[in-house]
Coordinates of C-alpha atoms in Angstrom, one line a residue:
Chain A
X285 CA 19.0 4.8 -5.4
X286 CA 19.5 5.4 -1.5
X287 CA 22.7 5.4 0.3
X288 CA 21.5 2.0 1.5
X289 CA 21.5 0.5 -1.7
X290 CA 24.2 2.1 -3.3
X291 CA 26.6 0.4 -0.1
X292 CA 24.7 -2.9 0.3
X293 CA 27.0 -5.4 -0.1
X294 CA 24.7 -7.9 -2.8
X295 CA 25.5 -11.5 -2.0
X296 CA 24.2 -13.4 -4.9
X297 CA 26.3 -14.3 -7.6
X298 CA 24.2 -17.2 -9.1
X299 CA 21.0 -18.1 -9.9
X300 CA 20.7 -20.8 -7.7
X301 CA 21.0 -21.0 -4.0
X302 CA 25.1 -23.1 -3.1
X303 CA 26.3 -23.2 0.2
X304 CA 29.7 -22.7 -0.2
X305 CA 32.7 -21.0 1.8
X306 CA 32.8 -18.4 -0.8
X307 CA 35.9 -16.1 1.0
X308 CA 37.9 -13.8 -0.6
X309 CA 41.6 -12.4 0.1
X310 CA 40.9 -8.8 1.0
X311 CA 43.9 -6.5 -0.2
X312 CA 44.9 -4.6 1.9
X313 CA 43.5 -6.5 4.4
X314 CA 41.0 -4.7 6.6
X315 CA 38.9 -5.6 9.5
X316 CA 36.2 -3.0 9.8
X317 CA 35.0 -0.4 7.2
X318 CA 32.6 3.0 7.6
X319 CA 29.5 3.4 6.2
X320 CA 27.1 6.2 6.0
X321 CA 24.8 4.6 8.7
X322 CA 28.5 5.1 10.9
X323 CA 27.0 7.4 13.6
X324 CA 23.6 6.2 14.0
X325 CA 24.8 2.3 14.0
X326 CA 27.8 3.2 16.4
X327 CA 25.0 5.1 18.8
X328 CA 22.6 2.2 18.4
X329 CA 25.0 -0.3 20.1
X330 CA 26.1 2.1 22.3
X331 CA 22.9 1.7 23.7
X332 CA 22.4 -1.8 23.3
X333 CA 25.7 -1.9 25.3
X334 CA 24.6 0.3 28.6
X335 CA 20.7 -1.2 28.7
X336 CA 22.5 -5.2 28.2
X337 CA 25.9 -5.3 29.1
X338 CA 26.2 -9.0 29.9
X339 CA 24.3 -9.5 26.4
X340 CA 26.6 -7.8 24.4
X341 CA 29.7 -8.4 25.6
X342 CA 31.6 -11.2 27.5
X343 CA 35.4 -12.1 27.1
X344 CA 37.6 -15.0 29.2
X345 CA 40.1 -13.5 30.9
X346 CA 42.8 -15.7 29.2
X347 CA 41.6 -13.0 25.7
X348 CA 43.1 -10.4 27.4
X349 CA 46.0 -10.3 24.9
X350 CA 44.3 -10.7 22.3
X351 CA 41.9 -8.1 23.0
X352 CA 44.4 -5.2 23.3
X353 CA 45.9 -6.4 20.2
X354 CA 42.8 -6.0 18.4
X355 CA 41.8 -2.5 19.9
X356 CA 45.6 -1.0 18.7
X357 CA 44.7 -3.0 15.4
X358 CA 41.3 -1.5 15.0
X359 CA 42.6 2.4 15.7
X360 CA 45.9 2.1 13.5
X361 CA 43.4 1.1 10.5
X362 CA 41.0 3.4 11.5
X363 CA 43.4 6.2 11.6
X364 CA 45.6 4.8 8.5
X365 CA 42.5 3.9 6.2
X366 CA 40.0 6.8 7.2
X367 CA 42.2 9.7 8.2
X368 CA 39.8 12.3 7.3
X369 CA 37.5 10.8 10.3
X370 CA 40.0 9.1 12.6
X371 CA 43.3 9.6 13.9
X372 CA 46.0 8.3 16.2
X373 CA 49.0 9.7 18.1
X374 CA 51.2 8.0 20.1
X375 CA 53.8 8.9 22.9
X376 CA 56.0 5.8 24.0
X377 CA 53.3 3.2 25.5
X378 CA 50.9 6.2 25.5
X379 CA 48.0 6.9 23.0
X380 CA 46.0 9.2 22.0
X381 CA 42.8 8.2 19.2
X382 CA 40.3 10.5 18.1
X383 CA 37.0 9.9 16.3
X384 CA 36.1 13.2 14.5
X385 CA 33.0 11.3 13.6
X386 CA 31.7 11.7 16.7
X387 CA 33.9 14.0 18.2
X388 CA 35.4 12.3 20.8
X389 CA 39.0 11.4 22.7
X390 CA 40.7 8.0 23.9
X391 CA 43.5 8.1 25.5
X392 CA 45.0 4.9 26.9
X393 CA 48.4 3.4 28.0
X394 CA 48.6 0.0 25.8
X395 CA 47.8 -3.2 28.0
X396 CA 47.2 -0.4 30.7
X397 CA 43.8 -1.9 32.3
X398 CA 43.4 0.8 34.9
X399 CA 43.8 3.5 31.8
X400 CA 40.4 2.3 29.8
X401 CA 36.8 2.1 31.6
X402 CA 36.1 -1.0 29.4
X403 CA 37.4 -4.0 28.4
X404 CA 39.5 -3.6 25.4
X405 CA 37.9 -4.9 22.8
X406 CA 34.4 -3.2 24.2
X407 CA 36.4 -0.1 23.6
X408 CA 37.3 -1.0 20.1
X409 CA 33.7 -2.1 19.3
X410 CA 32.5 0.9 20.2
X411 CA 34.0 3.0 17.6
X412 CA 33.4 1.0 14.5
X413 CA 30.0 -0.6 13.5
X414 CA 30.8 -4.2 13.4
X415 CA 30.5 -6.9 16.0
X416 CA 33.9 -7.7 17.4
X417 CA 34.3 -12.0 17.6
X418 CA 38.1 -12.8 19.1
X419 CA 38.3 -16.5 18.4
X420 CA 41.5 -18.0 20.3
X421 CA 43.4 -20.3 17.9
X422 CA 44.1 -23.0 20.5
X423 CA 46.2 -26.2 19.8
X424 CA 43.2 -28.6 19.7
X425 CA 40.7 -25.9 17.9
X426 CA 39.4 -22.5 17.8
X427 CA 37.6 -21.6 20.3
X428 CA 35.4 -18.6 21.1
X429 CA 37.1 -16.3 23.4
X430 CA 35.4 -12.5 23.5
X431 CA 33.0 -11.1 21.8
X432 CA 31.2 -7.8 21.5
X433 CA 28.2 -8.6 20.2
X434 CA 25.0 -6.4 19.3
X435 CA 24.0 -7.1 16.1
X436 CA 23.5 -11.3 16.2
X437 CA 21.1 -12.7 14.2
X438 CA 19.4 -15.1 16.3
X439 CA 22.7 -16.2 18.0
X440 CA 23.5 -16.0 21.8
X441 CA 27.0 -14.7 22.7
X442 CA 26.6 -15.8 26.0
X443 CA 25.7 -19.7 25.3
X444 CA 28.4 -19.9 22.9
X445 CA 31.3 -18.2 25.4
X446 CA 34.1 -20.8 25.7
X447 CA 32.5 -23.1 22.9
X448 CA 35.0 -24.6 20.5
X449 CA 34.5 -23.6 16.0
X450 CA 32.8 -26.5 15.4
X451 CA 30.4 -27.2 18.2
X452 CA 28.8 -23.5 17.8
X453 CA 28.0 -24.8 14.3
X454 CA 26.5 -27.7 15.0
X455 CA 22.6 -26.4 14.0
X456 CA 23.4 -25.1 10.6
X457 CA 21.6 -27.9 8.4
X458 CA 24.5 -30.1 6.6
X459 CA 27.5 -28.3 8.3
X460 CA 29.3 -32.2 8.8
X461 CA 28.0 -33.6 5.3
X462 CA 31.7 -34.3 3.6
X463 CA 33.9 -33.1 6.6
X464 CA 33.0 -29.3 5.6
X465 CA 33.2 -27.3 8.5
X466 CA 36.1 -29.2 9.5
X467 CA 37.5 -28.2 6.2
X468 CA 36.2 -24.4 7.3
X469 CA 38.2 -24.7 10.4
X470 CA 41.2 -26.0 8.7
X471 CA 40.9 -22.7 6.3
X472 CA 41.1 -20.6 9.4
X473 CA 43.7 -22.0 10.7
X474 CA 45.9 -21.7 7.9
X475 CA 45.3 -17.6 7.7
X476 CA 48.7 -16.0 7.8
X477 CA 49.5 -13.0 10.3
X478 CA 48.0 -9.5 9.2
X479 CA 46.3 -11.8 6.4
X480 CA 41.9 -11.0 6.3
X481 CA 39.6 -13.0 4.2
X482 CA 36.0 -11.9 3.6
X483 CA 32.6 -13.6 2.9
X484 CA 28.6 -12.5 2.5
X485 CA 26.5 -14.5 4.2
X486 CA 23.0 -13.7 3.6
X487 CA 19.6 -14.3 5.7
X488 CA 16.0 -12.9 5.8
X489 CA 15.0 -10.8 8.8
X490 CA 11.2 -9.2 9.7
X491 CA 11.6 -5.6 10.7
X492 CA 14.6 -3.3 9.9
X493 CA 16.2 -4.3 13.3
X494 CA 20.0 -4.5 13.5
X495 CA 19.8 -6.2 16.8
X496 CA 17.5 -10.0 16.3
X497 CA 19.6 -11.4 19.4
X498 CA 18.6 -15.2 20.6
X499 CA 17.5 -13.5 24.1
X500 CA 14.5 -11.5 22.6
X501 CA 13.9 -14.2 20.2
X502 CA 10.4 -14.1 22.0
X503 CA 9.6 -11.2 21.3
X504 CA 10.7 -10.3 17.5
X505 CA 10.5 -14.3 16.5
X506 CA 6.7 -14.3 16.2
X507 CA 6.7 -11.1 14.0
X508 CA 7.7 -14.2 11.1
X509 CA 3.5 -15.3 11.5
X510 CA 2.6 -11.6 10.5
X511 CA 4.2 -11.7 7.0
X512 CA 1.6 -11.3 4.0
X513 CA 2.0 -10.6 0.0
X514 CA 0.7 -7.4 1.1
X515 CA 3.1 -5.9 3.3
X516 CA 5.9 -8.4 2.2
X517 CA 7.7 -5.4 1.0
X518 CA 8.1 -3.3 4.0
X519 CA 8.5 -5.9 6.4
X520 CA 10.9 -8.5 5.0
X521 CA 14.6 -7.5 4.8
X522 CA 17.4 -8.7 3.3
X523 CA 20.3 -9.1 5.7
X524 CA 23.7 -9.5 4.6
X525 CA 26.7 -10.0 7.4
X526 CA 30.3 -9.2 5.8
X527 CA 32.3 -11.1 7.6
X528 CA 36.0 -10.9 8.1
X529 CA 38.5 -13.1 9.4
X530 CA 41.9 -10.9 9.9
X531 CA 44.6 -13.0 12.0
X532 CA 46.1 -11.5 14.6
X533 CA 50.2 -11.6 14.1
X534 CA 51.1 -11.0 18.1
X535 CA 48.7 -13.7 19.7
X536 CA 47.9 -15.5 16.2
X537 CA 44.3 -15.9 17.6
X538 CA 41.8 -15.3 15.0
X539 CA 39.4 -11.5 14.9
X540 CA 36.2 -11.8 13.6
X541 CA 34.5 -9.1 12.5
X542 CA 30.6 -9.1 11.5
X543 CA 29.3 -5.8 9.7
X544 CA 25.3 -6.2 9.1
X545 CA 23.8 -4.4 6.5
X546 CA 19.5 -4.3 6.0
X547 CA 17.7 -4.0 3.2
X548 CA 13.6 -3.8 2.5
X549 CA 12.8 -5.7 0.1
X550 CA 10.6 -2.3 -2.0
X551 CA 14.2 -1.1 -2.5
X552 CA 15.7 -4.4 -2.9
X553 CA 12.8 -5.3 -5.6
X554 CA 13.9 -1.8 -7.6
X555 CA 17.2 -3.3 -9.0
X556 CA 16.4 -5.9 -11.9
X557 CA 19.3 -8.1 -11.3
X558 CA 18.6 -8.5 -8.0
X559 CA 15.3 -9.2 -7.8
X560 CA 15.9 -12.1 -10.2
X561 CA 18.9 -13.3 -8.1
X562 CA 17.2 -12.6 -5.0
X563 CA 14.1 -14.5 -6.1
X564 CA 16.0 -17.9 -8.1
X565 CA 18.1 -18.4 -4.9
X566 CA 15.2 -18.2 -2.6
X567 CA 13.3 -20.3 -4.7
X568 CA 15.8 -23.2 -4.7
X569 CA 16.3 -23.2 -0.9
X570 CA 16.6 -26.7 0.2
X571 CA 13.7 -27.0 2.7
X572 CA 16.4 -27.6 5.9
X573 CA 18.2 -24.4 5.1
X574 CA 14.8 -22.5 4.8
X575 CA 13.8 -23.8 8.1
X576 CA 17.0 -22.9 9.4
X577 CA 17.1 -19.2 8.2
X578 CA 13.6 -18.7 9.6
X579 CA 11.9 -18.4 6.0
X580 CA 9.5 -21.1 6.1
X581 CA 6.8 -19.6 7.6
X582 CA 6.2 -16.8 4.9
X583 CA 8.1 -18.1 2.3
X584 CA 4.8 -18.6 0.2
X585 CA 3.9 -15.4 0.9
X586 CA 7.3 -14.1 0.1
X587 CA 7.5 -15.7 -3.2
X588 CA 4.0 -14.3 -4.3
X589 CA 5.4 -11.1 -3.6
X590 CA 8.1 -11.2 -5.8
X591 CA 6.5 -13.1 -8.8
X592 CA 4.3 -9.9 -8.8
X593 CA 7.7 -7.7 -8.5
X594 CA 8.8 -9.9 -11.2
X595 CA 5.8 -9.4 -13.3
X596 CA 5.4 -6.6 -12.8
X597 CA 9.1 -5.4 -14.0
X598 CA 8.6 -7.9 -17.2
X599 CA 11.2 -9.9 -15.7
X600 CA 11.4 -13.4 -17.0
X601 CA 11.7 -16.4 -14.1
Chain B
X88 CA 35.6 -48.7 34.6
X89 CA 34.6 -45.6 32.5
X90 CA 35.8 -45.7 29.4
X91 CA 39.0 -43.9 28.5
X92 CA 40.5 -44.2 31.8
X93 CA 42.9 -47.6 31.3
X94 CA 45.5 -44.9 30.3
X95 CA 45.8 -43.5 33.5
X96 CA 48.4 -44.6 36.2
X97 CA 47.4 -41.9 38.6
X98 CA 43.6 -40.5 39.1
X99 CA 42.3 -37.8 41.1
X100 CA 39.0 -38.3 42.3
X101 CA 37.3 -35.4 43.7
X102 CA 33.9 -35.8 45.9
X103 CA 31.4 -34.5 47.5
X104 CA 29.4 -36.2 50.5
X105 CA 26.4 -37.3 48.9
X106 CA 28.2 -39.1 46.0
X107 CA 31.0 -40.5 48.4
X108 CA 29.8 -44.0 48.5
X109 CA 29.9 -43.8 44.9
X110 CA 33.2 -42.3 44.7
X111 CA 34.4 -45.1 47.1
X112 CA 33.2 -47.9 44.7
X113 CA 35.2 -46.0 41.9
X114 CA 38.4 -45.8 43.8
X115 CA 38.4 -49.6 44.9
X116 CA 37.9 -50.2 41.3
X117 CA 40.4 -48.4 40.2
X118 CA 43.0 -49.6 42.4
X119 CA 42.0 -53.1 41.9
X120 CA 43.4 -52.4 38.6
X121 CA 46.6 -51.3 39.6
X122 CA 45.9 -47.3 39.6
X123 CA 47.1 -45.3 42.1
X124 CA 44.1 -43.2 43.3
X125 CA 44.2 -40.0 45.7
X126 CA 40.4 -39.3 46.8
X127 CA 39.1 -36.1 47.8
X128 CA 36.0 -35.8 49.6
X129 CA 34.2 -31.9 50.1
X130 CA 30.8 -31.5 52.2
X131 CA 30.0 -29.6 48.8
X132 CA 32.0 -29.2 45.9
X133 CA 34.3 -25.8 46.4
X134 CA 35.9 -24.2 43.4
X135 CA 38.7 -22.9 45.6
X136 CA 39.3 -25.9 47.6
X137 CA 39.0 -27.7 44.3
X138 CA 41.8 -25.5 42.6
X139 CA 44.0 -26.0 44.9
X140 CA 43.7 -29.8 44.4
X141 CA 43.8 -29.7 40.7
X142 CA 46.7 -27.0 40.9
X143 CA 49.4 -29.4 42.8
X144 CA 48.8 -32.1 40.5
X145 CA 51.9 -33.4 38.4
X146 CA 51.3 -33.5 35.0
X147 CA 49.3 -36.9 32.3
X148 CA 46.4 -37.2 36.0
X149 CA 43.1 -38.0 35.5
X150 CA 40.5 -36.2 37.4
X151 CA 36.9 -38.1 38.2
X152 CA 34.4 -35.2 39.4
X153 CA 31.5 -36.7 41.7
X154 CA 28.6 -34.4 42.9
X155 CA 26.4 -31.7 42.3
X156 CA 27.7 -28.3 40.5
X157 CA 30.9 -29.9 39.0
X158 CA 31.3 -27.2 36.3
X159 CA 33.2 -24.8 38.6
X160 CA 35.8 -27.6 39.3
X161 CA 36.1 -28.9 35.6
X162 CA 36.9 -24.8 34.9
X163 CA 39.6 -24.6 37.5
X164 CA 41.0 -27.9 36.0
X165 CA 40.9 -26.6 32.1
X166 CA 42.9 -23.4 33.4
X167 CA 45.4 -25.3 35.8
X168 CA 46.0 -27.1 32.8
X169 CA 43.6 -30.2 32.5
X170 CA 43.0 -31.1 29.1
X171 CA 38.9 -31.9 28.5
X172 CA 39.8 -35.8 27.8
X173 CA 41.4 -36.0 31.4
X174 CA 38.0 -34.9 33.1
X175 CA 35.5 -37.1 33.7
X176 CA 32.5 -36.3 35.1
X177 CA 30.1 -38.4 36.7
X178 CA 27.4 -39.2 34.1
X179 CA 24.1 -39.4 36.6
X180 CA 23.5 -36.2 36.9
X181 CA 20.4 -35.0 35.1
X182 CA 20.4 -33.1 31.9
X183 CA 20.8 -29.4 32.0
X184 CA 19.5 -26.8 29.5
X185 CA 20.6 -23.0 29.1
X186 CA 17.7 -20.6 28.7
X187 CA 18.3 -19.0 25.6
X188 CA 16.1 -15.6 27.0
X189 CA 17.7 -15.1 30.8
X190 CA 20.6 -17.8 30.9
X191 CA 19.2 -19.7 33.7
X192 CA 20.2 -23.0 33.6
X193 CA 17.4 -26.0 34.5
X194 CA 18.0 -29.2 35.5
X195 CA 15.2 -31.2 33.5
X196 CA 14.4 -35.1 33.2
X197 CA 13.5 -35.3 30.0
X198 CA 14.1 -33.8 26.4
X199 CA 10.1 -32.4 26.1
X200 CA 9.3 -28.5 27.0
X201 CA 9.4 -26.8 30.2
X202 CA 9.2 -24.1 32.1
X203 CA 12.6 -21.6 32.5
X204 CA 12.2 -21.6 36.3
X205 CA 13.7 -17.9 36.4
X206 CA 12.1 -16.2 33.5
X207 CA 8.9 -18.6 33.4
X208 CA 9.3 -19.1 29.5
X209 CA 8.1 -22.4 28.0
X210 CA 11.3 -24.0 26.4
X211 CA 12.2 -26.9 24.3
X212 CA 15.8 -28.0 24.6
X213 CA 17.7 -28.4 21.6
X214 CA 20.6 -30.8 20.4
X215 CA 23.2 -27.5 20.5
X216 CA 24.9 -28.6 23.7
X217 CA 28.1 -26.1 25.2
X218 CA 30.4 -28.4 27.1
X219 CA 31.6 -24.8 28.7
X220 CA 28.0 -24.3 30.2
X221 CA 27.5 -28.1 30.4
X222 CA 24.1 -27.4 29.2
X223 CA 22.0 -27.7 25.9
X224 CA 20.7 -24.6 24.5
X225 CA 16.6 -24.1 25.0
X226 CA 14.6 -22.8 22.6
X227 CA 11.2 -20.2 23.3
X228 CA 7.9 -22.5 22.0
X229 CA 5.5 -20.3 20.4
X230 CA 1.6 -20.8 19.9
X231 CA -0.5 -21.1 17.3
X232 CA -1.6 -17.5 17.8
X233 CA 1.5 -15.9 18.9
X234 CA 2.0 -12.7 16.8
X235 CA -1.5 -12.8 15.0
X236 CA -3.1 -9.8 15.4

């Protein structure tokens, strides 16, 4: 089994597909985590960051707060949970944070603009390997605030700047049926200071890239058309974001952290269990919620390929 | 009378020349129905001239915004402390959509496909509208043949 597999974070727990809000209480609660793809992933938006700038990050001035709260957050649990690899000193209003990882040394005065290059939370974001979402907890909703943001999967940081929780949901199929993602928001809203709940959500990408952002949807998009039973295996991936939802106890405004993990299907298809899981949930997709996650156009071709895998294995349907 | 602003004792109605005829008809309107109405005409609409207006309001206003580009004054308005339900805008202006490849923003007359006039891209507008960018969210239309091959 590769490191890959060993780490990726399986969402299925049924053999059916259920959209549900299926968070968990983390304990401790964390907001970011290593994995062995730290320094490559961490390089990769690095890059993303200096060729697209204005595509990866954006922040209202009014997240300011909130921003430096996050990046002293991010550090302390760096440097707390992962002390072999990180570690932080501090002198009065003056730190010091090292990433050993990648040998390297930030040293700041807190809410100090003139002492970092970068916006705070683009600072933060560029040591760990999620995306950074600071959603500002507002009296008449949450509302999207900052974000840095290399990783989205067919999402546009930009367009949704400044939108409020429930209007950036508005295309996922079924999101009003029974009040839900009012209910969602309410959730949120109840989190309690230096509280962090987690969920898997799970899509379907072409390619192994990390980075499927709305503004090259033009270019990696039509890769969907190229998707036979034949190569089904290489091409296909199964994404999984982890997402975390840690409020902030200082500005109470809500950090949202998205860590994107990839998976080819060949590997994917190796593990009995999930192969069946994989295949049952696909299977009972409700048509909207295909079309939404971009499976539609290969999904015939998809499921040939894993009724062979499944044949193949002996693996009853 | 748009709807929503019976609540209002005092409105704000900011201008700019092109739409001041209209803005005229709104005022008399208004104060025909007992409002108390401070008008505000601009040869364009000025986000700095604007904030200063919106800034030295006392607080439970209404704001009317007539004219082209009135996004910049709505955004001084939010942050001097407007709520959204106090700003109306004036509801002739064409639609806009966002492009979801370069971020230009077209002003379109219809809800079928165009053409992003900065990046060229044929786009169909979608129903996810951002009252921040005033603007629904565009969508790239592929071909047939796109990717094949």
């Amino acid at each position: 089994m590769s490191n890959s597999s060993k780490e990726f974070p399986f969402p299925f727990t049924k053999d059916s597909y259920a959209y549900s809000n299926n968070s968990i209480l983390l304990d401790p609660a964390r907001s970011v985590a290593v994995s062995s793809h730290y320094i490559e992933e961490v390089k990769l938006k690095r890059n993303l960051l200096n060729q697209n700038h204005e595509r990866c990050f954006r922040a209202l001035p009014l997240s300011l707060e909130a921003q430096w709260e996050v990046l002293l957050l991010v550090f302390k649990e760096l440097s707390t949970c992962e002390p072999q690899y990180f570690t932080l000193e501090q002198r009065g209003n003056a730190y010091q944070f090292t990433n050993h990882l990648l040998r390297e040394v930030e040293s700041f005065s807190f809410k100090d603009s003139s002492s970092i290059e970068v916006e705070p939370l683009d600072l933060a974001g560029r040591h760990v390997q999620e995306d950074l979402i600071i959603m500002g907890d507002r009296h008449d909703g949450l509302f999207l605030e900052a974000g840095q943001l290399c990783f989205p999967s067919n999402w546009s940081l930009t367009f949704v700047l400044g939108m409020e929780f429930k209007a950036i949901h508005t295309p996922v199929p079924g999101i009003t049926d029974n009040r839900f993602i009012e209910k969602v928001e309410r959730f949120i809203t109840r989190i309690r200071p230096n509280s962090a709940w987690e969920r898997k959500n799970w899509s379907v990408t072409i390619t192994n890239k990390l980075d499927t952002p709305l503004e090259t949807y033009s270019d990696w998009g039509k890769l969907r058309y190229n998707v036979t039973e034949a190569n089904a295996g290489e091409l296909v991936n199964l994404r999984v974001e982890v997402q975390r939802l840690y409020r902030l106890p200082v500005t109470n405004d809500i950090l949202f952290s998205i860590h994107t993990y990839l998976l080819p299907l060949n590997e994917l298809i190796s593990n009995d269990e999930w192969l069946k899981k994989f295949y049952t949930n696909v299977k009972t997709l409700p048509k909207e919620i295909a079309d939404y996650k971009g499976i539609s156009l290969y999904k015939r071709e998809l499921m040939t390929f894993l009724e062979r895998a499944l044949t193949q294995r002996k693996i009853e349907r | 009378m748009k709807e929503g602003l019976e609540k209002y004792r005092h409105v704000l109605v900011i201008t700019d020349k092109k739409h001041e005829e209209k803005a005229l008809r709104m005022q008399r309107e208004l104060q025909n129905r007992g409002k108390s109405v401070q008008l505000e005409v601009m040869a364009s609409l000025d986000v700095l001239i604007g904030k200063e207006l919106v800034s030295n309001q006392p607080i439970g206003r209404g704001l009317i915004i007539f004219g082209e580009g009135t996004l910049g004054i709505e955004r001084v308005a939010v942050s001097a402390g407007y709520s959204r339900d106090d700003i109306f805008i004036d509801s002739s202006q064409e639609s806009r959509a966002f492009c979801s490849q370069c971020h230009h923003i077209t002003i379109i007359g219809s809800d079928e496909s165009f053409i992003c006039e900065n990046c060229l891209q044929q786009l169909e507008p979608s129903e996810h509208y951002s009252t921040y960018h005033r603007a629904s969210l565009a969508y790239p239309v592929f071909k047939e043949t796109d990717g094949k091959g």
